[in-house]
PDB file of C-alpha atoms in Angstrom:
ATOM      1  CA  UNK A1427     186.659  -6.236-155.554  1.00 39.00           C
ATOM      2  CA  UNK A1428     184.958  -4.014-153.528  1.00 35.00           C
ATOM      3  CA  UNK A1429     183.368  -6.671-151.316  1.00 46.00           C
ATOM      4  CA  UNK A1430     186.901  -8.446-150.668  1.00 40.00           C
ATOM      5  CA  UNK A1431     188.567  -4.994-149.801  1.00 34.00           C
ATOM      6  CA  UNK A1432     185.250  -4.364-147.153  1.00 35.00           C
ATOM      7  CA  UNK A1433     185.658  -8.227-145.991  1.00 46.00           C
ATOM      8  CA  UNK A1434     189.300  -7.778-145.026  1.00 41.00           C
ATOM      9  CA  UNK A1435     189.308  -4.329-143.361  1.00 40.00           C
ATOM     10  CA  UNK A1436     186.485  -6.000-141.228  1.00 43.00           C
ATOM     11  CA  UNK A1437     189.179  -9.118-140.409  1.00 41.00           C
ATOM     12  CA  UNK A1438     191.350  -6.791-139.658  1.00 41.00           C
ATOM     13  CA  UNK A1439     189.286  -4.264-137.413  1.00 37.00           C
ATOM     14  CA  UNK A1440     188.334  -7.161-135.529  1.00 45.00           C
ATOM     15  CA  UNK A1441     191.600  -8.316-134.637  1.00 43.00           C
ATOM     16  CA  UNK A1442     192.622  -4.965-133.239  1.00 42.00           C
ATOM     17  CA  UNK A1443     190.160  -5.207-131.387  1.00 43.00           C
ATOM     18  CA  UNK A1444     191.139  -8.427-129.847  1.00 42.00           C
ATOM     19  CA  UNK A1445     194.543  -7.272-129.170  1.00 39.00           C
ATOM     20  CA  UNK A1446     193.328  -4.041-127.659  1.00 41.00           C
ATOM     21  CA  UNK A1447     190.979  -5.892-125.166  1.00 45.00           C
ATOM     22  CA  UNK A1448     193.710  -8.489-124.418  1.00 47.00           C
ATOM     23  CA  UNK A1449     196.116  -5.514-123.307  1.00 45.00           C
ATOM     24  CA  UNK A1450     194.952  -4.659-120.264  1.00 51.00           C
ATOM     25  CA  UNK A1451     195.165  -8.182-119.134  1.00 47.00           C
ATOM     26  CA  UNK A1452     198.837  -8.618-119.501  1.00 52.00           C
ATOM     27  CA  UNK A1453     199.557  -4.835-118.446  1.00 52.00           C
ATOM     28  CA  UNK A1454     197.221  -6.102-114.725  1.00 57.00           C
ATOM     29  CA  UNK A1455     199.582  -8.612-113.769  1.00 64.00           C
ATOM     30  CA  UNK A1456     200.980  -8.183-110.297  1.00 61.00           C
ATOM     31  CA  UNK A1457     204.818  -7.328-110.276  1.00 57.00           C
ATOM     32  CA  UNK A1458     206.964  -9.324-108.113  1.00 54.00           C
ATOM     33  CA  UNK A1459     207.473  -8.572-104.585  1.00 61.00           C
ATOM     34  CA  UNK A1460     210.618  -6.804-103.365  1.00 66.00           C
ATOM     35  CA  UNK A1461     212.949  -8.795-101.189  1.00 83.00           C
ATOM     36  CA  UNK A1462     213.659  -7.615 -98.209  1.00 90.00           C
ATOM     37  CA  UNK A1463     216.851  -6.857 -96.920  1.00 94.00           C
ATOM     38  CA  UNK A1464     218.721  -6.197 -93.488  1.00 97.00           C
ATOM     39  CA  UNK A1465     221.265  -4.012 -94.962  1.00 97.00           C
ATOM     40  CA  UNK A1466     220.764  -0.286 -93.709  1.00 97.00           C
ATOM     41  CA  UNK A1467     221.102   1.802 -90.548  1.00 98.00           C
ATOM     42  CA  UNK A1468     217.981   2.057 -87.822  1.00 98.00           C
ATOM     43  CA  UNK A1469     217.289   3.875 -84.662  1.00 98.00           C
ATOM     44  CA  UNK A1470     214.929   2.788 -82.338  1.00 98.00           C
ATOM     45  CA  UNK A1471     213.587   2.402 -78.078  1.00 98.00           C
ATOM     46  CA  UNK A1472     214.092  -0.606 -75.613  1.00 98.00           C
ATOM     47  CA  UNK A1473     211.991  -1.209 -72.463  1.00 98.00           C
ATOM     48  CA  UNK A1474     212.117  -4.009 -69.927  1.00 98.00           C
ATOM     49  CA  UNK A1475     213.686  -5.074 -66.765  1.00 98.00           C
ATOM     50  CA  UNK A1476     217.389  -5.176 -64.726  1.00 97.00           C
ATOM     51  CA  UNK A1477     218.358  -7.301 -61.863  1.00 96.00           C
ATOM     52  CA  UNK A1478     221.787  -6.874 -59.991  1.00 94.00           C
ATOM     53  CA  UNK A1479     224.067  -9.513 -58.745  1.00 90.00           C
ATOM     54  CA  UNK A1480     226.678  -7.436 -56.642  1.00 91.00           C
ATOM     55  CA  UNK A1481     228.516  -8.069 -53.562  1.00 91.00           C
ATOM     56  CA  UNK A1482     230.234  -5.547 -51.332  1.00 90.00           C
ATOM     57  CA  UNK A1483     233.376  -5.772 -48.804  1.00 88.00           C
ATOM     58  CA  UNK A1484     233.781  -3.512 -46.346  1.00 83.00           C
ATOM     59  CA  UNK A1485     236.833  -2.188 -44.242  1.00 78.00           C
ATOM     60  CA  UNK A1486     236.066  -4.317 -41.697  1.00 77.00           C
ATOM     61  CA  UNK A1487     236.792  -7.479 -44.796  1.00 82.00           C
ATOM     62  CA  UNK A1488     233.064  -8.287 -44.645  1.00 84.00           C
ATOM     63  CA  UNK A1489     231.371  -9.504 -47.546  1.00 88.00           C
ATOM     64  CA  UNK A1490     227.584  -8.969 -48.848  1.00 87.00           C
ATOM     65  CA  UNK A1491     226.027 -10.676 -51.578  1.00 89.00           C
ATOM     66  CA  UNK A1492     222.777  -8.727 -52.595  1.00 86.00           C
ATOM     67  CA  UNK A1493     220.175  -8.669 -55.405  1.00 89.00           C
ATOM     68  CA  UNK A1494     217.825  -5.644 -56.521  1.00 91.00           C
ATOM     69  CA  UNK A1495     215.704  -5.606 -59.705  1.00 94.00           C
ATOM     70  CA  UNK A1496     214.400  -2.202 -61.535  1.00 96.00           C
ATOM     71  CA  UNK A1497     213.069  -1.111 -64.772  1.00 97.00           C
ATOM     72  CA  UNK A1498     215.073   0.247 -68.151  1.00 98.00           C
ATOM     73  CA  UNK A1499     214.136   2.044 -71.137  1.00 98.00           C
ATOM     74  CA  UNK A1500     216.212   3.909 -73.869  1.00 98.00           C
ATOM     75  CA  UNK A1501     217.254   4.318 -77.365  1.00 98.00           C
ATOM     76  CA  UNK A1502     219.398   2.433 -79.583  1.00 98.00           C
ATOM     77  CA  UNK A1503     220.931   3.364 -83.088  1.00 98.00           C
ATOM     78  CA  UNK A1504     222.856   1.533 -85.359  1.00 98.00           C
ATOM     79  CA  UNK A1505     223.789  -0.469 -88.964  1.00 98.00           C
ATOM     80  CA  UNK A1506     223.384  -3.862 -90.092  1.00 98.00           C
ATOM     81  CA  UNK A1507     224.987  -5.445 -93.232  1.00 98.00           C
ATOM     82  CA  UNK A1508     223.511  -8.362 -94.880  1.00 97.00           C
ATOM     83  CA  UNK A1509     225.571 -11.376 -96.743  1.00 95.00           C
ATOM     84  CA  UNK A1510     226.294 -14.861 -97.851  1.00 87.00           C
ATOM     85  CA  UNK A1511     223.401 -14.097 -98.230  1.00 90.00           C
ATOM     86  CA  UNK A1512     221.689 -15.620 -94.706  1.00 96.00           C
ATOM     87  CA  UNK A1513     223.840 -13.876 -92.559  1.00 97.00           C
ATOM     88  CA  UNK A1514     224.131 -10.478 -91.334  1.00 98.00           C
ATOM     89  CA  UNK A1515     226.583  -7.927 -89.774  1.00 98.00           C
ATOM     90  CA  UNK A1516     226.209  -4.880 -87.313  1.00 98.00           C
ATOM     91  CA  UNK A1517     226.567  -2.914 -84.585  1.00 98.00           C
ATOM     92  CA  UNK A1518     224.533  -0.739 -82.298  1.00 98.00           C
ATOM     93  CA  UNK A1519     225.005   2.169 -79.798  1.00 98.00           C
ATOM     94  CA  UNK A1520     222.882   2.133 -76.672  1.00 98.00           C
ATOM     95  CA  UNK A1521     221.838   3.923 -74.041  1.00 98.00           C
ATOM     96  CA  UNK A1522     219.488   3.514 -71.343  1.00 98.00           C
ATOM     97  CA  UNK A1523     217.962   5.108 -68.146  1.00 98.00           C
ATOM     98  CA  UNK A1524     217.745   2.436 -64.834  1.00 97.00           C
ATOM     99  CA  UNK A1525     215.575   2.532 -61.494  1.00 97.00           C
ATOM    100  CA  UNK A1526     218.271   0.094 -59.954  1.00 96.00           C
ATOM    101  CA  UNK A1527     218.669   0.471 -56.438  1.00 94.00           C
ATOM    102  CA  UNK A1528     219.742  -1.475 -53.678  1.00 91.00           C
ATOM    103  CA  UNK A1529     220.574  -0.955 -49.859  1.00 90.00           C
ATOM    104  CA  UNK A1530     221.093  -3.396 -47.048  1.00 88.00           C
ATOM    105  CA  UNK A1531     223.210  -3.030 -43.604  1.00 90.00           C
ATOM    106  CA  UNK A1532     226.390  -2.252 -42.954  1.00 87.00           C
ATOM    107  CA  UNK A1533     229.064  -0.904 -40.709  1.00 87.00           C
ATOM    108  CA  UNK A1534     231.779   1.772 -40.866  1.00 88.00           C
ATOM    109  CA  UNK A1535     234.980   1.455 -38.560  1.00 87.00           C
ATOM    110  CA  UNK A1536     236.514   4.839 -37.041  1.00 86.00           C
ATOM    111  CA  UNK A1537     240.235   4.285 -38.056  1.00 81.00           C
ATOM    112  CA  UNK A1538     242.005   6.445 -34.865  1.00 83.00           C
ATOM    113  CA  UNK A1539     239.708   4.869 -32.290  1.00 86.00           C
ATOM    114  CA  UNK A1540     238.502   1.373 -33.828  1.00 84.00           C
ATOM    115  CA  UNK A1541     234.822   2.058 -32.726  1.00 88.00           C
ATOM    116  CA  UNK A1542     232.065   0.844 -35.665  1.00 89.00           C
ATOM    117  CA  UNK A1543     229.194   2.396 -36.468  1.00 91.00           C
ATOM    118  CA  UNK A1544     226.353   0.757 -37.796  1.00 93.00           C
ATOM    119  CA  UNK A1545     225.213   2.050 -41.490  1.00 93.00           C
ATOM    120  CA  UNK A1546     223.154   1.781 -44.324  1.00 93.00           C
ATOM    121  CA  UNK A1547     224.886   0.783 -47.402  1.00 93.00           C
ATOM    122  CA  UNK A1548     223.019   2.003 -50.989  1.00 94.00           C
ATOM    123  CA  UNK A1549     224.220   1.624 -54.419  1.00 94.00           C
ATOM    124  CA  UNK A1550     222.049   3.405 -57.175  1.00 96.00           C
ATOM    125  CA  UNK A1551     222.833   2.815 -61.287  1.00 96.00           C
ATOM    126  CA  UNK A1552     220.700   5.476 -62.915  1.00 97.00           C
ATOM    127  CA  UNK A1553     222.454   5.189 -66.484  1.00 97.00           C
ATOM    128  CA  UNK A1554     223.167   1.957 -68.636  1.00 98.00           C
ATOM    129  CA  UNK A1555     225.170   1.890 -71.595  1.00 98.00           C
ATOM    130  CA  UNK A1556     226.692   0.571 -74.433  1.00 98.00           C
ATOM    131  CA  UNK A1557     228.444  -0.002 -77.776  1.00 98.00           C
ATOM    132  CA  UNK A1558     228.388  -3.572 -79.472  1.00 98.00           C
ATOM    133  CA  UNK A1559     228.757  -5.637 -82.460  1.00 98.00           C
ATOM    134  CA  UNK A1560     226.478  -8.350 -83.907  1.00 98.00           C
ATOM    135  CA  UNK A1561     226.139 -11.467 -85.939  1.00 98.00           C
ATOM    136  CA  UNK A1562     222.815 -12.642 -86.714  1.00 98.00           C
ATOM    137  CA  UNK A1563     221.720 -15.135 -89.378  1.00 98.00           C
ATOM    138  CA  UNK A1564     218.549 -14.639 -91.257  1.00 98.00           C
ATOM    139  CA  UNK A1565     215.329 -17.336 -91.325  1.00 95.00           C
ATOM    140  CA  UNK A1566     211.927 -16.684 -93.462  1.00 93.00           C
ATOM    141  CA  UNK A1567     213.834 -13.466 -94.581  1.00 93.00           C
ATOM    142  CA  UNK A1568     211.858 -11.778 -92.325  1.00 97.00           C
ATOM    143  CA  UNK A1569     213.532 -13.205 -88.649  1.00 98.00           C
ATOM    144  CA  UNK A1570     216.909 -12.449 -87.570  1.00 98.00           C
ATOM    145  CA  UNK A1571     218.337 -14.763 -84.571  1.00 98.00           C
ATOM    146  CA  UNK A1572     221.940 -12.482 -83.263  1.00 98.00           C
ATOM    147  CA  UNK A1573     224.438 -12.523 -80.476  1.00 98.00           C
ATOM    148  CA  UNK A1574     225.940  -9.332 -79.690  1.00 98.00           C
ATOM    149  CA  UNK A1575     229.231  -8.285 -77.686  1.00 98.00           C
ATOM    150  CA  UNK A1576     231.389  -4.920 -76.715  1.00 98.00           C
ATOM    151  CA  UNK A1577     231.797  -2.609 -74.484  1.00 98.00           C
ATOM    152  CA  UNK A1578     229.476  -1.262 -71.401  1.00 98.00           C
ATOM    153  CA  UNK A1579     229.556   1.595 -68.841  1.00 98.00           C
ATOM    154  CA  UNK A1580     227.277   2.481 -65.722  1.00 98.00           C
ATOM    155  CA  UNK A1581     227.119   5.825 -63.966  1.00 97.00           C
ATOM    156  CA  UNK A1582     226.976   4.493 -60.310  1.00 97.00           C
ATOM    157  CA  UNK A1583     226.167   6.252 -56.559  1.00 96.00           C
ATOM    158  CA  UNK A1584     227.880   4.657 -53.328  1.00 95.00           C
ATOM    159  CA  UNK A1585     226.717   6.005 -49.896  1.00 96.00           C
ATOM    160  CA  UNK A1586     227.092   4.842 -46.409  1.00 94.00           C
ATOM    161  CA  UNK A1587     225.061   7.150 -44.326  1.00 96.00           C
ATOM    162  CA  UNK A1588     225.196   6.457 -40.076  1.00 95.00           C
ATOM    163  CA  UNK A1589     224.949   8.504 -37.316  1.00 94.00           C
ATOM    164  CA  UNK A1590     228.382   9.805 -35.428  1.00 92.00           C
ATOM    165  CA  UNK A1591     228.500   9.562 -31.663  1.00 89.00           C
ATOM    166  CA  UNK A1592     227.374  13.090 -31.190  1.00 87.00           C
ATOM    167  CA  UNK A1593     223.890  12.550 -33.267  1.00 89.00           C
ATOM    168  CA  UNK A1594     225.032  14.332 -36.403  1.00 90.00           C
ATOM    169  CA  UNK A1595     223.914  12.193 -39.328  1.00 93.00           C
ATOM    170  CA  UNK A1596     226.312  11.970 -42.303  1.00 96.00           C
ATOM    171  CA  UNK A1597     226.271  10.879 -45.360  1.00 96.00           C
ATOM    172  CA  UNK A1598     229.405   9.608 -47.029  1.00 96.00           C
ATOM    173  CA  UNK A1599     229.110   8.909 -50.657  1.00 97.00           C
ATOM    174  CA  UNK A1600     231.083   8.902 -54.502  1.00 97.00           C
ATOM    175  CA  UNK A1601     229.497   8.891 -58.077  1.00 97.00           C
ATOM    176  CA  UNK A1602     231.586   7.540 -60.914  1.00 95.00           C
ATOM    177  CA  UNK A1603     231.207   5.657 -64.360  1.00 96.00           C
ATOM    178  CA  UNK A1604     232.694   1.897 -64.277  1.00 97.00           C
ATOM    179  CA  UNK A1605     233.294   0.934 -67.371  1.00 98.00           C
ATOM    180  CA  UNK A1606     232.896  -2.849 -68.604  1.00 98.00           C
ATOM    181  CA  UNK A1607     231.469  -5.069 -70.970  1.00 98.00           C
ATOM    182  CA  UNK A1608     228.146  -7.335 -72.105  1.00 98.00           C
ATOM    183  CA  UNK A1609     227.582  -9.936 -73.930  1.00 98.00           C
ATOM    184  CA  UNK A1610     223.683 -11.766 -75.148  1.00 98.00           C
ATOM    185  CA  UNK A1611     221.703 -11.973 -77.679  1.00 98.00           C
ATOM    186  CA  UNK A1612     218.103 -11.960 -79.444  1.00 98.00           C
ATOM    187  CA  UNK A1613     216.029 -12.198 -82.148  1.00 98.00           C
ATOM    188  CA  UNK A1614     214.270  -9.279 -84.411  1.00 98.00           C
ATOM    189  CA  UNK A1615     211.269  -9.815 -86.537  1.00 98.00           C
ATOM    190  CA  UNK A1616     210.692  -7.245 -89.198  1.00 97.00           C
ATOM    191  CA  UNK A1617     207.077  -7.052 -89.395  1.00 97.00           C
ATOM    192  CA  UNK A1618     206.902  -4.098 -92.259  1.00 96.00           C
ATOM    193  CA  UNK A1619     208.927  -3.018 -95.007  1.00 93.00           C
ATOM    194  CA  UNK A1620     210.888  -0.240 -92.410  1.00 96.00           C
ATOM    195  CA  UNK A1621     209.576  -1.342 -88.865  1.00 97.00           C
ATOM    196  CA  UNK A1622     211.287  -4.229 -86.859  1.00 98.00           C
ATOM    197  CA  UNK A1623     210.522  -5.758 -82.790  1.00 98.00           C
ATOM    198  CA  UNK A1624     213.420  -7.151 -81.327  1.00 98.00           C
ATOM    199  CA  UNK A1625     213.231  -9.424 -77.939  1.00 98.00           C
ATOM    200  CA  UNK A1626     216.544  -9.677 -76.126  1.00 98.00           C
ATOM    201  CA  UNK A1627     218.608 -10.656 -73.474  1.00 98.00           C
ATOM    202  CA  UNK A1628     221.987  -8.731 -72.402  1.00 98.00           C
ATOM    203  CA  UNK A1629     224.532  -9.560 -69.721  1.00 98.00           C
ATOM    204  CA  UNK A1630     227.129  -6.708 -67.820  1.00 98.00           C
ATOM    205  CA  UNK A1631     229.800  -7.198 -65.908  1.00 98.00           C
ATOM    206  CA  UNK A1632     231.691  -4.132 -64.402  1.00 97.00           C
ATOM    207  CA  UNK A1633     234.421  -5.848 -62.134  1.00 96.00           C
ATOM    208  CA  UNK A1634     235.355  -5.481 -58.538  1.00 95.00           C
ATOM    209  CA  UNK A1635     236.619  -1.712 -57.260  1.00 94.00           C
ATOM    210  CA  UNK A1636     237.705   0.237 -54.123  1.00 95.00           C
ATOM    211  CA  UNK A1637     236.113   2.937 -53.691  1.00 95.00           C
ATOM    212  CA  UNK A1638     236.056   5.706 -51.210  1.00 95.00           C
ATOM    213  CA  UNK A1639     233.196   7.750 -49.498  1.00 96.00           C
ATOM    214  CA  UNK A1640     233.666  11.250 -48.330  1.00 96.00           C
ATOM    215  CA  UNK A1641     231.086  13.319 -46.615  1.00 95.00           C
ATOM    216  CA  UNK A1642     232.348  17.640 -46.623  1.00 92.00           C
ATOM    217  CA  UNK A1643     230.467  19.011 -43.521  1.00 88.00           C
ATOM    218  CA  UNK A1644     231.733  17.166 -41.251  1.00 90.00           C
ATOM    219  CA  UNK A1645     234.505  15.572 -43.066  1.00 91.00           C
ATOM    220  CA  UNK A1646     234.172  12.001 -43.162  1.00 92.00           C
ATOM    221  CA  UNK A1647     236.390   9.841 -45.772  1.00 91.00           C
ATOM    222  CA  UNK A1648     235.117   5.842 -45.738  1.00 92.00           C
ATOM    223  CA  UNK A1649     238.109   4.062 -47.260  1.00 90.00           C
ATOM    224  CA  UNK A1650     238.544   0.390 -48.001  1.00 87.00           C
ATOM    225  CA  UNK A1651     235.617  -0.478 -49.830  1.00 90.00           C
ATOM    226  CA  UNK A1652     235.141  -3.030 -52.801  1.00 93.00           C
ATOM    227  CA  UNK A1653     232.111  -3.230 -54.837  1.00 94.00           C
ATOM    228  CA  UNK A1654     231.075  -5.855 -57.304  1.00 94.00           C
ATOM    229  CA  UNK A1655     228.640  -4.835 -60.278  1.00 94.00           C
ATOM    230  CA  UNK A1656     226.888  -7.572 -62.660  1.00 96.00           C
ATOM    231  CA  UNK A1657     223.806  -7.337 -63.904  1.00 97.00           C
ATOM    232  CA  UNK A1658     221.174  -8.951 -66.458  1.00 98.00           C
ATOM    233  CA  UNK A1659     218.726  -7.139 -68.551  1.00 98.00           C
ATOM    234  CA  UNK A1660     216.078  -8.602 -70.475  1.00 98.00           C
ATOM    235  CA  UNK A1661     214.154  -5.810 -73.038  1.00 98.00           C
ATOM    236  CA  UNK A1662     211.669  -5.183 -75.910  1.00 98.00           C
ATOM    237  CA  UNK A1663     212.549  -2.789 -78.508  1.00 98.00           C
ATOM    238  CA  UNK A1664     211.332  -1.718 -81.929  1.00 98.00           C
ATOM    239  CA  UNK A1665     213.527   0.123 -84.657  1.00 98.00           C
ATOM    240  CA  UNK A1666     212.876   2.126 -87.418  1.00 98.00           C
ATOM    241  CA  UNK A1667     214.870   1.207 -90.084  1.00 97.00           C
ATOM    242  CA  UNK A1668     216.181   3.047 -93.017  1.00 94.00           C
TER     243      UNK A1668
END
């Protein structure tokens, strides 16, 4: 009796042991990767570059067709929403800084005498803005291909400086912010499980406008101006998403 109780504790002792040494086997096993998803909010920088299509008519009815290119950087933040479950939902607020500038020849007309002046016309857009929405479907998870559309504004700087008769130098000018709107698109990898790169392409338009140029000391107003803004920006960003 003794030998049969001895025999079976031994059975038994060695399958605990078994099961203890198979344990960590099964507890080893990798758990499954988490899907990722596009739903979520993100805030992020753009850089890249800006060309200008414009044309200006002056009070004389002449028209100019002119070209510049510059840089652009800023920020972006905004919210996506993923569903269906390949597609995807958003939109973005954007702002951006702009080395745009272009100038080219003109000529102002004295209204009481009808003698011109020749002139140098410059138009500067230092800020580049926007607020848009976006549909983008989803490929590999990962990639998201999007259009985007809205709203756009542009702080912009007319001036017509020339010389008056007399050899004082003036410089008639007006700031304002045109608003407008955009439409492109782009695609946006994200690379790790909260960082994204985005390459993308963005069109403005802000419409024709009469503007007029005044210059205080001595006063000079410059009336009968139209100017013509469109411009194209191609940009690299990354977001941080959250």
């Amino acid at each position: 009796m003794l030998r049969v109780l001895l025999g079976t504790a031994a059975i038994a002792f060695t399958a605990s042991t078994v099961f203890a040494a198979d344990m960590p086997l099964k507890a080893s096993r990798p758990a499954a990767p988490i899907k990722f998803t596009w739903t979520g909010c993100f805030v992020g920088g753009h850089l890249g570059g800006l060309v200008s299509d414009d044309r200006t008519t002056n009070d004389l009815g002449v028209s100019r067709d002119y070209d510049a290119a510059g840089f652009v950087g800023g920020g972006q933040i905004g919210c996506d929403y993923q569903f269906a479950p390949n597609w995807a939902i958003g939109a973005e607020a954007r702002a951006s800084w702009s080395t745009l500038r272009t100038s080219h020849p003109g000529s102002v007309r004295n209204r009481i005498t009808g003698a011109v002046r020749p002139s140098q016309f410059i138009t500067t857009n230092d800020v580049l803005a926007s607020a848009t929405v976006r549909l983008g479907y989803i490929y590999g998870e990962r990639w998201l291909v999007y259009a985007r559309g809205g709203a756009a504004w542009t702080r912009e700087r007319n001036e017509d400086p020339f010389i008056l008769p007399a050899g004082d130098a003036v410089d008639p000018s007006t700031t304002s912010t045109r608003p407008g709107w955009t439409v492109g698109g782009g695609v946006e990898w994200a690379f790790a499980p909260h960082w994204s790169a985005n390459v993308e392409y963005n069109y403005y338009d802000f419409g024709t406008r009469g503007i007029t140029m005044t210059n205080t000391a001595p006063v000079v107003n410059i009336t009968g101006f139209e100017v013509s803004d469109r411009m194209h920006a191609a940009t690299l960003g990354v977001n941080y998403r959250f």
